[in-house]
Structures are given as C-alpha cells and as structure tokens.
C-alpha cells in the first residue's frame, strides 16, 4: 500500500487567497490598478485579514473570479490534487464592489471545465453584520448542487462560536454541512463549544492542543480538523519559535488533514504543506497516507465518490 504522489486531497482552501503574485500582476494590468507587493507580507492575523481584502479588491468583474478559479484548479491538477474543497466569500466580493448574488450565479451556473473534482463551501465573515451572513447563507442554499457546506471565518475573538450556534441547525435543516473556523486564534474552549453544538469538521482548531479535555472530546466525537501549517505560522496563530502542534494531534490520533488555506497569499502549495507535515511527523512511514485517507473520509464527497477515490488511489 502506498500513497501515489498524484492523488492528493485538499479540504481547506479560500479561492480569494489563491491569488499568487503572477495572478495579481495580471489583474492589476487588466484592471489598471497599481500592484502592491505588501499584501504578501503578514505580520499578524489582523494584517492578514486586511491583505485578504486587498486581494479581493483586485477583482473587478465576475470574469475575474472565474479567472482565479480556473488558474488555481489548473495548478491543483499540476500538483496532483484529485479533489479539493474551495471556499468562496460572496459578502467580501460585495464589500469590494462585486455584486455578490450576480457573481455567485455566474460562478456556480457557468458550464466551466471542472479541471479537477471539487465542491464549494460558501464562507461568511463572522464579525460583520447579520445581513451579510444571511445573504451568504441564502447563496449557499440556492446553489446546493455545487455548494456542499457553509462556513464562517474572520475575527474569532470579536465574534465567538456561541453567536453561530443556530447555524448548525439551519445548515442541517437545509441539507448542507456547517464548518466553522474555530480555535485558530480563539482558545480551546471555543472548540469544545463547537463540538457540543455538533461540529464534525473544524477549520484549524489548533488551540485544542492546549487542552487535554478538548483533545479527548475531538477523538471521542470523531471531529476532523483542517490544519494549515504555513498559514498558522505566518498569521502568528502559532508563535514563530514554538513547534506547530500537528504532531500532538497525530500522536493523540485526532483526525486531521493538511491544507494551504490561502496558498497565493502565503506563497505555499499543498505539496509544501504535506512536506512540512512529513518532517514534523519525523518521516513516520504511512503518516501521509493516514492524513490523506482521513481527508477523504472527512470530505464532502458522497460515499460512492469516496469509494471511487479510495479504490483508485489509496488501496
Ligand atoms: Zn481558512
């Protein structure tokens, strides 16, 4: 049994964060705006959130969204990704001048070449107004054929998970999954609450490693964490001189996958993230295969689709 290098799965990836400098330069030239290299240098989490907005401000029409989607799907294919879950943030588009509903319609209804198998997650900004969260949620439900989950990102301290308890029920009623960012910068207790509210999949969740109670809860409840090592280091979610807690999760047998989060803004690739994981796990044989199989298990694919990938690549 061996992991074929041409069969990677990525579960945590923001489309707007996949704008690499080459894409940014192209968009700046096309839209006649100056290129600002500073958006690739992040000193803390708040600055990163600002840079995320800077990246979205380069998109001036719905075709630009399709341009960055197709560019990144092509890159994923080149890197050997066979399945990806792609987060999109309509209310962030709206804030920077793109009409959220029209752009979502264009993105989700176009007959585009899929390039690789993928599903979308609509992502809202937790510290913004209720109306924008409602708008994003309605978009997610409207395009359920392409959107399999709803998420919330942004400032976890300003808007704790408690404020979004209702979304676990709302999503479940509407046949989609709720995947919050949680425990990225907020404390382990927030992850505990998310588990109590019914979370089965959490964006980041790395602060859980600071509490044995939460680690046990994650394991008992079969909760999957989407871990993004380079992102954690560059946003300061993990202090630069501290070891990344990835090995703690592995040793505890908490299920997790490895992703890029915002590969363009963090100048990383899925291969670099998996290489980092392999090093952190001291090159234990089978570690990467276990991570990828857990990613497949936690994915938004149907049982039949999971079985297909499992049999084709992992057995
Ligand atoms: Zn994220």
PDB file of C-alpha atoms and ligand atoms in Angstrom:
ATOM      1  CA  UNK A   1       0.000   0.000   0.000  1.00  0.00           C
ATOM      2  CA  UNK A   2       1.422   3.383  -0.933  1.00  0.00           C
ATOM      3  CA  UNK A   3       0.244   6.893  -1.477  1.00  0.00           C
ATOM      4  CA  UNK A   4       0.607   7.735  -5.126  1.00  0.00           C
ATOM      5  CA  UNK A   5       2.031  11.256  -5.413  1.00  0.00           C
ATOM      6  CA  UNK A   6      -0.617  12.023  -7.994  1.00  0.00           C
ATOM      7  CA  UNK A   7      -3.545  11.628  -5.603  1.00  0.00           C
ATOM      8  CA  UNK A   8      -3.751  14.483  -3.141  1.00  0.00           C
ATOM      9  CA  UNK A   9      -6.824  15.884  -1.418  1.00  0.00           C
ATOM     10  CA  UNK A  10      -7.155  19.434  -0.120  1.00  0.00           C
ATOM     11  CA  UNK A  11     -10.053  20.441   2.149  1.00  0.00           C
ATOM     12  CA  UNK A  12      -9.290  23.996   3.288  1.00  0.00           C
ATOM     13  CA  UNK A  13      -8.648  26.492   0.559  1.00  0.00           C
ATOM     14  CA  UNK A  14     -10.027  30.021   0.057  1.00  0.00           C
ATOM     15  CA  UNK A  15     -10.418  30.989  -3.602  1.00  0.00           C
ATOM     16  CA  UNK A  16      -9.656  34.668  -2.911  1.00  0.00           C
ATOM     17  CA  UNK A  17      -6.482  33.688  -1.066  1.00  0.00           C
ATOM     18  CA  UNK A  18      -5.250  31.708  -4.071  1.00  0.00           C
ATOM     19  CA  UNK A  19      -4.195  34.903  -5.882  1.00  0.00           C
ATOM     20  CA  UNK A  20      -0.444  34.456  -6.399  1.00  0.00           C
ATOM     21  CA  UNK A  21       1.720  37.442  -7.435  1.00  0.00           C
ATOM     22  CA  UNK A  22       1.522  36.364 -11.099  1.00  0.00           C
ATOM     23  CA  UNK A  23      -2.302  36.433 -10.936  1.00  0.00           C
ATOM     24  CA  UNK A  24      -2.229  39.755  -9.052  1.00  0.00           C
ATOM     25  CA  UNK A  25       0.050  41.351 -11.667  1.00  0.00           C
ATOM     26  CA  UNK A  26      -2.250  40.135 -14.456  1.00  0.00           C
ATOM     27  CA  UNK A  27      -5.351  41.507 -12.670  1.00  0.00           C
ATOM     28  CA  UNK A  28      -3.631  44.835 -11.896  1.00  0.00           C
ATOM     29  CA  UNK A  29      -2.660  45.291 -15.543  1.00  0.00           C
ATOM     30  CA  UNK A  30      -6.118  44.294 -16.784  1.00  0.00           C
ATOM     31  CA  UNK A  31      -7.966  46.475 -14.262  1.00  0.00           C
ATOM     32  CA  UNK A  32      -5.449  49.360 -14.372  1.00  0.00           C
ATOM     33  CA  UNK A  33      -4.577  49.358 -10.676  1.00  0.00           C
ATOM     34  CA  UNK A  34      -1.093  49.515  -9.130  1.00  0.00           C
ATOM     35  CA  UNK A  35       0.408  46.224  -7.916  1.00  0.00           C
ATOM     36  CA  UNK A  36       1.106  46.244  -4.173  1.00  0.00           C
ATOM     37  CA  UNK A  37       3.574  43.552  -3.124  1.00  0.00           C
ATOM     38  CA  UNK A  38       2.896  44.296   0.563  1.00  0.00           C
ATOM     39  CA  UNK A  39      -0.187  42.106   0.542  1.00  0.00           C
ATOM     40  CA  UNK A  40       2.154  39.093   0.618  1.00  0.00           C
ATOM     41  CA  UNK A  41       3.842  40.173   3.882  1.00  0.00           C
ATOM     42  CA  UNK A  42       1.793  39.477   7.002  1.00  0.00           C
ATOM     43  CA  UNK A  43       2.940  40.441  10.483  1.00  0.00           C
ATOM     44  CA  UNK A  44      -0.137  39.241  12.378  1.00  0.00           C
ATOM     45  CA  UNK A  45      -3.660  37.883  11.927  1.00  0.00           C
ATOM     46  CA  UNK A  46      -5.384  41.299  11.620  1.00  0.00           C
ATOM     47  CA  UNK A  47      -2.917  42.390   8.941  1.00  0.00           C
ATOM     48  CA  UNK A  48      -3.531  39.129   7.092  1.00  0.00           C
ATOM     49  CA  UNK A  49      -7.303  39.805   7.125  1.00  0.00           C
ATOM     50  CA  UNK A  50      -6.586  43.217   5.615  1.00  0.00           C
ATOM     51  CA  UNK A  51      -4.453  41.595   2.895  1.00  0.00           C
ATOM     52  CA  UNK A  52      -7.267  39.169   2.126  1.00  0.00           C
ATOM     53  CA  UNK A  53      -9.428  42.237   1.403  1.00  0.00           C
ATOM     54  CA  UNK A  54      -6.620  43.755  -0.698  1.00  0.00           C
ATOM     55  CA  UNK A  55      -6.580  40.585  -2.825  1.00  0.00           C
ATOM     56  CA  UNK A  56     -10.368  40.710  -3.327  1.00  0.00           C
ATOM     57  CA  UNK A  57     -10.122  44.392  -4.328  1.00  0.00           C
ATOM     58  CA  UNK A  58      -8.169  43.288  -7.439  1.00  0.00           C
ATOM     59  CA  UNK A  59     -11.293  41.529  -8.747  1.00  0.00           C
ATOM     60  CA  UNK A  60     -13.346  43.980 -10.784  1.00  0.00           C
ATOM     61  CA  UNK A  61     -15.856  41.719 -12.504  1.00  0.00           C
ATOM     62  CA  UNK A  62     -17.303  38.238 -12.272  1.00  0.00           C
ATOM     63  CA  UNK A  63     -14.992  37.024 -15.044  1.00  0.00           C
ATOM     64  CA  UNK A  64     -12.037  37.795 -12.735  1.00  0.00           C
ATOM     65  CA  UNK A  65     -13.448  35.310 -10.225  1.00  0.00           C
ATOM     66  CA  UNK A  66     -13.637  32.612 -12.869  1.00  0.00           C
ATOM     67  CA  UNK A  67     -10.090  33.528 -13.962  1.00  0.00           C
ATOM     68  CA  UNK A  68      -8.644  32.945 -10.483  1.00  0.00           C
ATOM     69  CA  UNK A  69     -10.724  29.785 -10.004  1.00  0.00           C
ATOM     70  CA  UNK A  70      -9.567  28.226 -13.256  1.00  0.00           C
ATOM     71  CA  UNK A  71      -5.951  29.265 -12.712  1.00  0.00           C
ATOM     72  CA  UNK A  72      -5.888  27.637  -9.308  1.00  0.00           C
ATOM     73  CA  UNK A  73      -7.693  24.482 -10.408  1.00  0.00           C
ATOM     74  CA  UNK A  74      -5.056  24.081 -13.131  1.00  0.00           C
ATOM     75  CA  UNK A  75      -2.303  24.484 -10.518  1.00  0.00           C
ATOM     76  CA  UNK A  76      -4.000  21.926  -8.260  1.00  0.00           C
ATOM     77  CA  UNK A  77      -4.137  19.480 -11.159  1.00  0.00           C
ATOM     78  CA  UNK A  78      -0.418  20.008 -11.846  1.00  0.00           C
ATOM     79  CA  UNK A  79       0.374  19.348  -8.174  1.00  0.00           C
ATOM     80  CA  UNK A  80      -1.519  16.056  -8.238  1.00  0.00           C
ATOM     81  CA  UNK A  81      -4.675  17.095  -6.395  1.00  0.00           C
ATOM     82  CA  UNK A  82      -7.605  14.845  -7.324  1.00  0.00           C
ATOM     83  CA  UNK A  83     -10.197  16.541  -5.120  1.00  0.00           C
ATOM     84  CA  UNK A  84     -10.478  19.986  -3.483  1.00  0.00           C
ATOM     85  CA  UNK A  85     -12.987  21.888  -1.333  1.00  0.00           C
ATOM     86  CA  UNK A  86     -12.967  25.553  -2.302  1.00  0.00           C
ATOM     87  CA  UNK A  87     -14.241  28.312  -0.033  1.00  0.00           C
ATOM     88  CA  UNK A  88     -15.726  31.464  -1.569  1.00  0.00           C
ATOM     89  CA  UNK A  89     -16.847  34.635   0.244  1.00  0.00           C
ATOM     90  CA  UNK A  90     -19.681  36.472  -1.594  1.00  0.00           C
ATOM     91  CA  UNK A  91     -20.081  39.225   1.031  1.00  0.00           C
ATOM     92  CA  UNK A  92     -16.378  40.047   0.769  1.00  0.00           C
ATOM     93  CA  UNK A  93     -16.800  40.389  -3.019  1.00  0.00           C
ATOM     94  CA  UNK A  94     -19.783  42.691  -2.393  1.00  0.00           C
ATOM     95  CA  UNK A  95     -17.797  44.869   0.036  1.00  0.00           C
ATOM     96  CA  UNK A  96     -15.111  45.390  -2.618  1.00  0.00           C
ATOM     97  CA  UNK A  97     -17.522  46.270  -5.425  1.00  0.00           C
ATOM     98  CA  UNK A  98     -18.676  42.976  -6.979  1.00  0.00           C
ATOM     99  CA  UNK A  99     -22.356  42.101  -6.769  1.00  0.00           C
ATOM    100  CA  UNK A 100     -22.491  39.008  -4.531  1.00  0.00           C
ATOM    101  CA  UNK A 101     -25.629  37.382  -5.987  1.00  0.00           C
ATOM    102  CA  UNK A 102     -24.754  38.024  -9.646  1.00  0.00           C
ATOM    103  CA  UNK A 103     -21.177  36.856  -9.206  1.00  0.00           C
ATOM    104  CA  UNK A 104     -22.278  33.721  -7.339  1.00  0.00           C
ATOM    105  CA  UNK A 105     -24.784  32.951 -10.097  1.00  0.00           C
ATOM    106  CA  UNK A 106     -22.050  33.325 -12.719  1.00  0.00           C
ATOM    107  CA  UNK A 107     -19.540  31.217 -10.776  1.00  0.00           C
ATOM    108  CA  UNK A 108     -21.925  28.420  -9.837  1.00  0.00           C
ATOM    109  CA  UNK A 109     -24.022  28.310 -13.009  1.00  0.00           C
ATOM    110  CA  UNK A 110     -21.337  28.577 -15.695  1.00  0.00           C
ATOM    111  CA  UNK A 111     -20.656  25.472 -17.686  1.00  0.00           C
ATOM    112  CA  UNK A 112     -16.955  25.571 -16.943  1.00  0.00           C
ATOM    113  CA  UNK A 113     -14.487  22.738 -17.372  1.00  0.00           C
ATOM    114  CA  UNK A 114     -14.218  21.414 -13.766  1.00  0.00           C
ATOM    115  CA  UNK A 115     -10.470  20.636 -14.370  1.00  0.00           C
ATOM    116  CA  UNK A 116     -10.452  18.526 -11.172  1.00  0.00           C
ATOM    117  CA  UNK A 117     -13.248  17.226  -8.960  1.00  0.00           C
ATOM    118  CA  UNK A 118     -14.201  19.934  -6.459  1.00  0.00           C
ATOM    119  CA  UNK A 119     -17.011  21.146  -4.206  1.00  0.00           C
ATOM    120  CA  UNK A 120     -17.646  24.673  -2.948  1.00  0.00           C
ATOM    121  CA  UNK A 121     -18.116  25.983   0.589  1.00  0.00           C
ATOM    122  CA  UNK A 122     -19.685  29.447   0.979  1.00  0.00           C
ATOM    123  CA  UNK A 123     -17.840  31.319   3.684  1.00  0.00           C
ATOM    124  CA  UNK A 124     -19.142  34.289   5.664  1.00  0.00           C
ATOM    125  CA  UNK A 125     -17.346  36.864   7.803  1.00  0.00           C
ATOM    126  CA  UNK A 126     -18.269  36.292  11.446  1.00  0.00           C
ATOM    127  CA  UNK A 127     -17.557  39.819  12.705  1.00  0.00           C
ATOM    128  CA  UNK A 128     -19.607  41.569  10.018  1.00  0.00           C
ATOM    129  CA  UNK A 129     -23.343  42.404  10.069  1.00  0.00           C
ATOM    130  CA  UNK A 130     -26.099  39.771  10.292  1.00  0.00           C
ATOM    131  CA  UNK A 131     -27.405  40.754   6.828  1.00  0.00           C
ATOM    132  CA  UNK A 132     -24.184  39.693   5.112  1.00  0.00           C
ATOM    133  CA  UNK A 133     -24.246  36.333   6.920  1.00  0.00           C
ATOM    134  CA  UNK A 134     -27.862  35.859   5.834  1.00  0.00           C
ATOM    135  CA  UNK A 135     -27.005  36.770   2.242  1.00  0.00           C
ATOM    136  CA  UNK A 136     -24.112  34.282   2.164  1.00  0.00           C
ATOM    137  CA  UNK A 137     -26.262  31.563   3.730  1.00  0.00           C
ATOM    138  CA  UNK A 138     -29.026  32.103   1.143  1.00  0.00           C
ATOM    139  CA  UNK A 139     -26.476  31.906  -1.670  1.00  0.00           C
ATOM    140  CA  UNK A 140     -25.167  28.618  -0.239  1.00  0.00           C
ATOM    141  CA  UNK A 141     -28.656  27.118  -0.136  1.00  0.00           C
ATOM    142  CA  UNK A 142     -29.597  28.417  -3.604  1.00  0.00           C
ATOM    143  CA  UNK A 143     -26.621  26.691  -5.244  1.00  0.00           C
ATOM    144  CA  UNK A 144     -26.708  23.460  -3.247  1.00  0.00           C
ATOM    145  CA  UNK A 145     -25.882  21.494  -6.388  1.00  0.00           C
ATOM    146  CA  UNK A 146     -22.349  22.959  -6.198  1.00  0.00           C
ATOM    147  CA  UNK A 147     -22.145  24.214  -2.599  1.00  0.00           C
ATOM    148  CA  UNK A 148     -21.997  21.444  -0.010  1.00  0.00           C
ATOM    149  CA  UNK A 149     -21.189  23.433   3.128  1.00  0.00           C
ATOM    150  CA  UNK A 150     -21.350  26.808   4.823  1.00  0.00           C
ATOM    151  CA  UNK A 151     -18.524  28.283   6.894  1.00  0.00           C
ATOM    152  CA  UNK A 152     -17.570  31.310   8.941  1.00  0.00           C
ATOM    153  CA  UNK A 153     -14.130  32.888   9.109  1.00  0.00           C
ATOM    154  CA  UNK A 154     -12.736  36.230  10.252  1.00  0.00           C
ATOM    155  CA  UNK A 155     -12.140  37.511  13.757  1.00  0.00           C
ATOM    156  CA  UNK A 156     -12.899  34.680  16.235  1.00  0.00           C
ATOM    157  CA  UNK A 157     -12.329  36.914  19.255  1.00  0.00           C
ATOM    158  CA  UNK A 158     -14.838  39.609  18.208  1.00  0.00           C
ATOM    159  CA  UNK A 159     -17.460  37.020  17.242  1.00  0.00           C
ATOM    160  CA  UNK A 160     -17.351  33.832  19.357  1.00  0.00           C
ATOM    161  CA  UNK A 161     -18.780  30.484  18.214  1.00  0.00           C
ATOM    162  CA  UNK A 162     -21.764  30.868  20.577  1.00  0.00           C
ATOM    163  CA  UNK A 163     -23.173  33.560  18.243  1.00  0.00           C
ATOM    164  CA  UNK A 164     -23.361  30.955  15.465  1.00  0.00           C
ATOM    165  CA  UNK A 165     -24.883  28.004  17.315  1.00  0.00           C
ATOM    166  CA  UNK A 166     -28.080  28.434  15.247  1.00  0.00           C
ATOM    167  CA  UNK A 167     -26.168  27.745  12.036  1.00  0.00           C
ATOM    168  CA  UNK A 168     -25.537  24.099  12.956  1.00  0.00           C
ATOM    169  CA  UNK A 169     -29.302  23.533  12.956  1.00  0.00           C
ATOM    170  CA  UNK A 170     -30.067  25.801   9.975  1.00  0.00           C
ATOM    171  CA  UNK A 171     -27.469  24.081   7.806  1.00  0.00           C
ATOM    172  CA  UNK A 172     -28.568  20.618   8.807  1.00  0.00           C
ATOM    173  CA  UNK A 173     -32.239  21.518   8.061  1.00  0.00           C
ATOM    174  CA  UNK A 174     -31.171  22.657   4.598  1.00  0.00           C
ATOM    175  CA  UNK A 175     -29.020  19.631   3.810  1.00  0.00           C
ATOM    176  CA  UNK A 176     -25.582  21.251   3.974  1.00  0.00           C
ATOM    177  CA  UNK A 177     -22.753  20.986   6.497  1.00  0.00           C
ATOM    178  CA  UNK A 178     -21.636  23.827   8.786  1.00  0.00           C
ATOM    179  CA  UNK A 179     -17.834  24.035   9.046  1.00  0.00           C
ATOM    180  CA  UNK A 180     -16.726  26.936  11.263  1.00  0.00           C
ATOM    181  CA  UNK A 181     -13.226  28.292  11.581  1.00  0.00           C
ATOM    182  CA  UNK A 182     -12.613  27.857  15.306  1.00  0.00           C
ATOM    183  CA  UNK A 183      -9.648  27.573  17.653  1.00  0.00           C
ATOM    184  CA  UNK A 184      -7.364  29.172  15.068  1.00  0.00           C
ATOM    185  CA  UNK A 185      -6.659  32.117  17.363  1.00  0.00           C
ATOM    186  CA  UNK A 186      -9.525  31.649  19.850  1.00  0.00           C
ATOM    187  CA  UNK A 187      -8.945  29.383  22.887  1.00  0.00           C
ATOM    188  CA  UNK A 188      -9.574  25.628  23.148  1.00  0.00           C
ATOM    189  CA  UNK A 189     -12.873  26.257  24.993  1.00  0.00           C
ATOM    190  CA  UNK A 190     -14.320  27.625  21.764  1.00  0.00           C
ATOM    191  CA  UNK A 191     -13.589  24.300  20.053  1.00  0.00           C
ATOM    192  CA  UNK A 192     -15.254  22.495  22.958  1.00  0.00           C
ATOM    193  CA  UNK A 193     -18.395  24.582  22.404  1.00  0.00           C
ATOM    194  CA  UNK A 194     -18.320  23.895  18.654  1.00  0.00           C
ATOM    195  CA  UNK A 195     -18.188  20.147  19.384  1.00  0.00           C
ATOM    196  CA  UNK A 196     -21.100  20.473  21.830  1.00  0.00           C
ATOM    197  CA  UNK A 197     -23.111  22.316  19.156  1.00  0.00           C
ATOM    198  CA  UNK A 198     -22.499  19.449  16.718  1.00  0.00           C
ATOM    199  CA  UNK A 199     -19.370  20.310  14.691  1.00  0.00           C
ATOM    200  CA  UNK A 200     -17.882  17.328  12.880  1.00  0.00           C
ATOM    201  CA  UNK A 201     -15.340  19.322  10.916  1.00  0.00           C
ATOM    202  CA  UNK A 202     -13.485  22.444  12.096  1.00  0.00           C
ATOM    203  CA  UNK A 203     -11.266  24.898  10.229  1.00  0.00           C
ATOM    204  CA  UNK A 204      -7.910  24.928  12.054  1.00  0.00           C
ATOM    205  CA  UNK A 205      -8.851  24.080  15.681  1.00  0.00           C
ATOM    206  CA  UNK A 206      -5.160  24.120  16.568  1.00  0.00           C
ATOM    207  CA  UNK A 207      -5.659  25.701  20.007  1.00  0.00           C
ATOM    208  CA  UNK A 208      -7.300  22.386  21.047  1.00  0.00           C
ATOM    209  CA  UNK A 209      -3.785  21.048  21.577  1.00  0.00           C
ATOM    210  CA  UNK A 210      -3.604  23.236  24.713  1.00  0.00           C
ATOM    211  CA  UNK A 211      -6.336  21.235  26.483  1.00  0.00           C
ATOM    212  CA  UNK A 212      -6.371  17.510  27.128  1.00  0.00           C
ATOM    213  CA  UNK A 213     -10.141  17.678  27.703  1.00  0.00           C
ATOM    214  CA  UNK A 214     -10.698  19.147  24.241  1.00  0.00           C
ATOM    215  CA  UNK A 215      -8.285  16.683  22.609  1.00  0.00           C
ATOM    216  CA  UNK A 216     -10.260  13.794  24.144  1.00  0.00           C
ATOM    217  CA  UNK A 217     -13.557  15.328  23.012  1.00  0.00           C
ATOM    218  CA  UNK A 218     -12.264  15.672  19.453  1.00  0.00           C
ATOM    219  CA  UNK A 219     -11.321  11.990  19.431  1.00  0.00           C
ATOM    220  CA  UNK A 220     -14.472  10.720  21.152  1.00  0.00           C
ATOM    221  CA  UNK A 221     -16.689  12.661  18.747  1.00  0.00           C
ATOM    222  CA  UNK A 222     -14.717  11.804  15.620  1.00  0.00           C
ATOM    223  CA  UNK A 223     -14.202  15.506  14.800  1.00  0.00           C
ATOM    224  CA  UNK A 224     -11.907  16.318  11.887  1.00  0.00           C
ATOM    225  CA  UNK A 225      -9.529  19.319  11.957  1.00  0.00           C
ATOM    226  CA  UNK A 226      -8.395  21.078   8.783  1.00  0.00           C
ATOM    227  CA  UNK A 227      -4.837  22.124   9.634  1.00  0.00           C
ATOM    228  CA  UNK A 228      -2.893  24.697   7.628  1.00  0.00           C
ATOM    229  CA  UNK A 229       0.693  24.882   8.982  1.00  0.00           C
ATOM    230  CA  UNK A 230       2.193  27.730   6.915  1.00  0.00           C
ATOM    231  CA  UNK A 231      -0.910  29.861   7.456  1.00  0.00           C
ATOM    232  CA  UNK A 232      -0.672  29.310  11.234  1.00  0.00           C
ATOM    233  CA  UNK A 233       2.969  30.381  11.266  1.00  0.00           C
ATOM    234  CA  UNK A 234       2.520  33.436   9.022  1.00  0.00           C
ATOM    235  CA  UNK A 235      -0.559  34.794  10.801  1.00  0.00           C
ATOM    236  CA  UNK A 236       1.019  34.243  14.213  1.00  0.00           C
ATOM    237  CA  UNK A 237      -1.703  31.731  15.225  1.00  0.00           C
ATOM    238  CA  UNK A 238       1.328  29.579  16.160  1.00  0.00           C
ATOM    239  CA  UNK A 239       4.208  31.593  17.619  1.00  0.00           C
ATOM    240  CA  UNK A 240       7.242  31.555  15.327  1.00  0.00           C
ATOM    241  CA  UNK A 241       9.582  29.926  17.823  1.00  0.00           C
ATOM    242  CA  UNK A 242       7.049  27.361  19.046  1.00  0.00           C
ATOM    243  CA  UNK A 243       6.651  23.964  17.409  1.00  0.00           C
ATOM    244  CA  UNK A 244       3.485  23.528  15.357  1.00  0.00           C
ATOM    245  CA  UNK A 245       1.024  21.272  17.278  1.00  0.00           C
ATOM    246  CA  UNK A 246       0.479  18.982  14.289  1.00  0.00           C
ATOM    247  CA  UNK A 247       2.489  16.152  15.900  1.00  0.00           C
ATOM    248  CA  UNK A 248       0.421  16.398  19.099  1.00  0.00           C
ATOM    249  CA  UNK A 249      -2.747  15.770  17.052  1.00  0.00           C
ATOM    250  CA  UNK A 250      -1.114  12.864  15.222  1.00  0.00           C
ATOM    251  CA  UNK A 251       0.167  11.247  18.425  1.00  0.00           C
ATOM    252  CA  UNK A 252      -3.250  11.693  20.064  1.00  0.00           C
ATOM    253  CA  UNK A 253      -4.881  10.129  16.991  1.00  0.00           C
ATOM    254  CA  UNK A 254      -7.092  13.182  16.443  1.00  0.00           C
ATOM    255  CA  UNK A 255      -8.097  13.058  12.776  1.00  0.00           C
ATOM    256  CA  UNK A 256      -6.859  15.906  10.612  1.00  0.00           C
ATOM    257  CA  UNK A 257      -5.976  16.887   7.067  1.00  0.00           C
ATOM    258  CA  UNK A 258      -3.337  19.310   5.816  1.00  0.00           C
ATOM    259  CA  UNK A 259      -4.170  22.288   3.585  1.00  0.00           C
ATOM    260  CA  UNK A 260      -2.831  25.595   2.288  1.00  0.00           C
ATOM    261  CA  UNK A 261      -5.677  27.914   3.478  1.00  0.00           C
ATOM    262  CA  UNK A 262      -4.673  30.881   1.268  1.00  0.00           C
ATOM    263  CA  UNK A 263      -1.901  29.440  -0.916  1.00  0.00           C
ATOM    264  CA  UNK A 264      -1.354  32.591  -3.007  1.00  0.00           C
ATOM    265  CA  UNK A 265      -1.177  34.990  -0.085  1.00  0.00           C
ATOM    266  CA  UNK A 266       1.051  32.605   1.894  1.00  0.00           C
ATOM    267  CA  UNK A 267       3.121  31.647  -1.189  1.00  0.00           C
ATOM    268  CA  UNK A 268       2.737  27.949  -0.479  1.00  0.00           C
ATOM    269  CA  UNK A 269       1.479  24.779  -2.193  1.00  0.00           C
ATOM    270  CA  UNK A 270      -0.242  21.620  -0.949  1.00  0.00           C
ATOM    271  CA  UNK A 271       2.981  19.697  -1.588  1.00  0.00           C
ATOM    272  CA  UNK A 272       4.939  22.108   0.645  1.00  0.00           C
ATOM    273  CA  UNK A 273       2.340  21.681   3.419  1.00  0.00           C
ATOM    274  CA  UNK A 274       2.488  17.888   3.205  1.00  0.00           C
ATOM    275  CA  UNK A 275       6.295  18.026   3.170  1.00  0.00           C
ATOM    276  CA  UNK A 276       6.147  20.148   6.337  1.00  0.00           C
ATOM    277  CA  UNK A 277       3.777  17.605   7.934  1.00  0.00           C
ATOM    278  CA  UNK A 278       6.060  14.722   6.976  1.00  0.00           C
ATOM    279  CA  UNK A 279       9.014  16.497   8.630  1.00  0.00           C
ATOM    280  CA  UNK A 280       7.006  17.339  11.768  1.00  0.00           C
ATOM    281  CA  UNK A 281       5.970  13.692  12.000  1.00  0.00           C
ATOM    282  CA  UNK A 282       9.617  12.623  11.732  1.00  0.00           C
ATOM    283  CA  UNK A 283       9.025  10.878   8.414  1.00  0.00           C
ATOM    284  CA  UNK A 284       6.948   8.128  10.019  1.00  0.00           C
ATOM    285  CA  UNK A 285       6.058   5.697   7.263  1.00  0.00           C
ATOM    286  CA  UNK A 286       2.349   5.738   6.388  1.00  0.00           C
ATOM    287  CA  UNK A 287       1.792   9.153   8.081  1.00  0.00           C
ATOM    288  CA  UNK A 288       0.930  10.934   4.837  1.00  0.00           C
ATOM    289  CA  UNK A 289      -1.306   8.096   3.721  1.00  0.00           C
ATOM    290  CA  UNK A 290      -3.188   8.262   7.041  1.00  0.00           C
ATOM    291  CA  UNK A 291      -3.599  12.067   6.673  1.00  0.00           C
ATOM    292  CA  UNK A 292      -4.877  11.743   3.109  1.00  0.00           C
ATOM    293  CA  UNK A 293      -7.251   8.899   3.977  1.00  0.00           C
ATOM    294  CA  UNK A 294      -8.637  10.948   6.872  1.00  0.00           C
ATOM    295  CA  UNK A 295      -9.092  13.876   4.461  1.00  0.00           C
ATOM    296  CA  UNK A 296     -11.042  11.624   2.096  1.00  0.00           C
ATOM    297  CA  UNK A 297     -13.174  10.297   4.973  1.00  0.00           C
ATOM    298  CA  UNK A 298     -14.000  13.842   6.190  1.00  0.00           C
ATOM    299  CA  UNK A 299     -14.608  15.262   2.716  1.00  0.00           C
ATOM    300  CA  UNK A 300     -17.962  16.466   1.380  1.00  0.00           C
ATOM    301  CA  UNK A 301     -17.922  13.778  -1.315  1.00  0.00           C
ATOM    302  CA  UNK A 302     -20.714  11.195  -1.475  1.00  0.00           C
ATOM    303  CA  UNK A 303     -19.948   7.674  -0.153  1.00  0.00           C
ATOM    304  CA  UNK A 304     -19.774   6.443  -3.753  1.00  0.00           C
ATOM    305  CA  UNK A 305     -17.295   9.176  -4.742  1.00  0.00           C
ATOM    306  CA  UNK A 306     -15.151   8.425  -1.671  1.00  0.00           C
ATOM    307  CA  UNK A 307     -15.128   4.735  -2.521  1.00  0.00           C
ATOM    308  CA  UNK A 308     -14.021   5.553  -6.075  1.00  0.00           C
ATOM    309  CA  UNK A 309     -11.030   7.629  -4.929  1.00  0.00           C
ATOM    310  CA  UNK A 310     -10.130   5.145  -2.191  1.00  0.00           C
ATOM    311  CA  UNK A 311     -10.069   2.209  -4.572  1.00  0.00           C
ATOM    312  CA  UNK A 312      -8.378   4.058  -7.428  1.00  0.00           C
ATOM    313  CA  UNK A 313      -5.571   5.708  -5.454  1.00  0.00           C
ATOM    314  CA  UNK A 314      -5.247   4.527  -1.871  1.00  0.00           C
ATOM    315  CA  UNK A 315      -5.612   0.719  -1.914  1.00  0.00           C
TER     316      UNK A 315
HETATM  317 ZN1  LIG B   1      -9.442  29.492   6.367  1.00  0.00          ZN
END
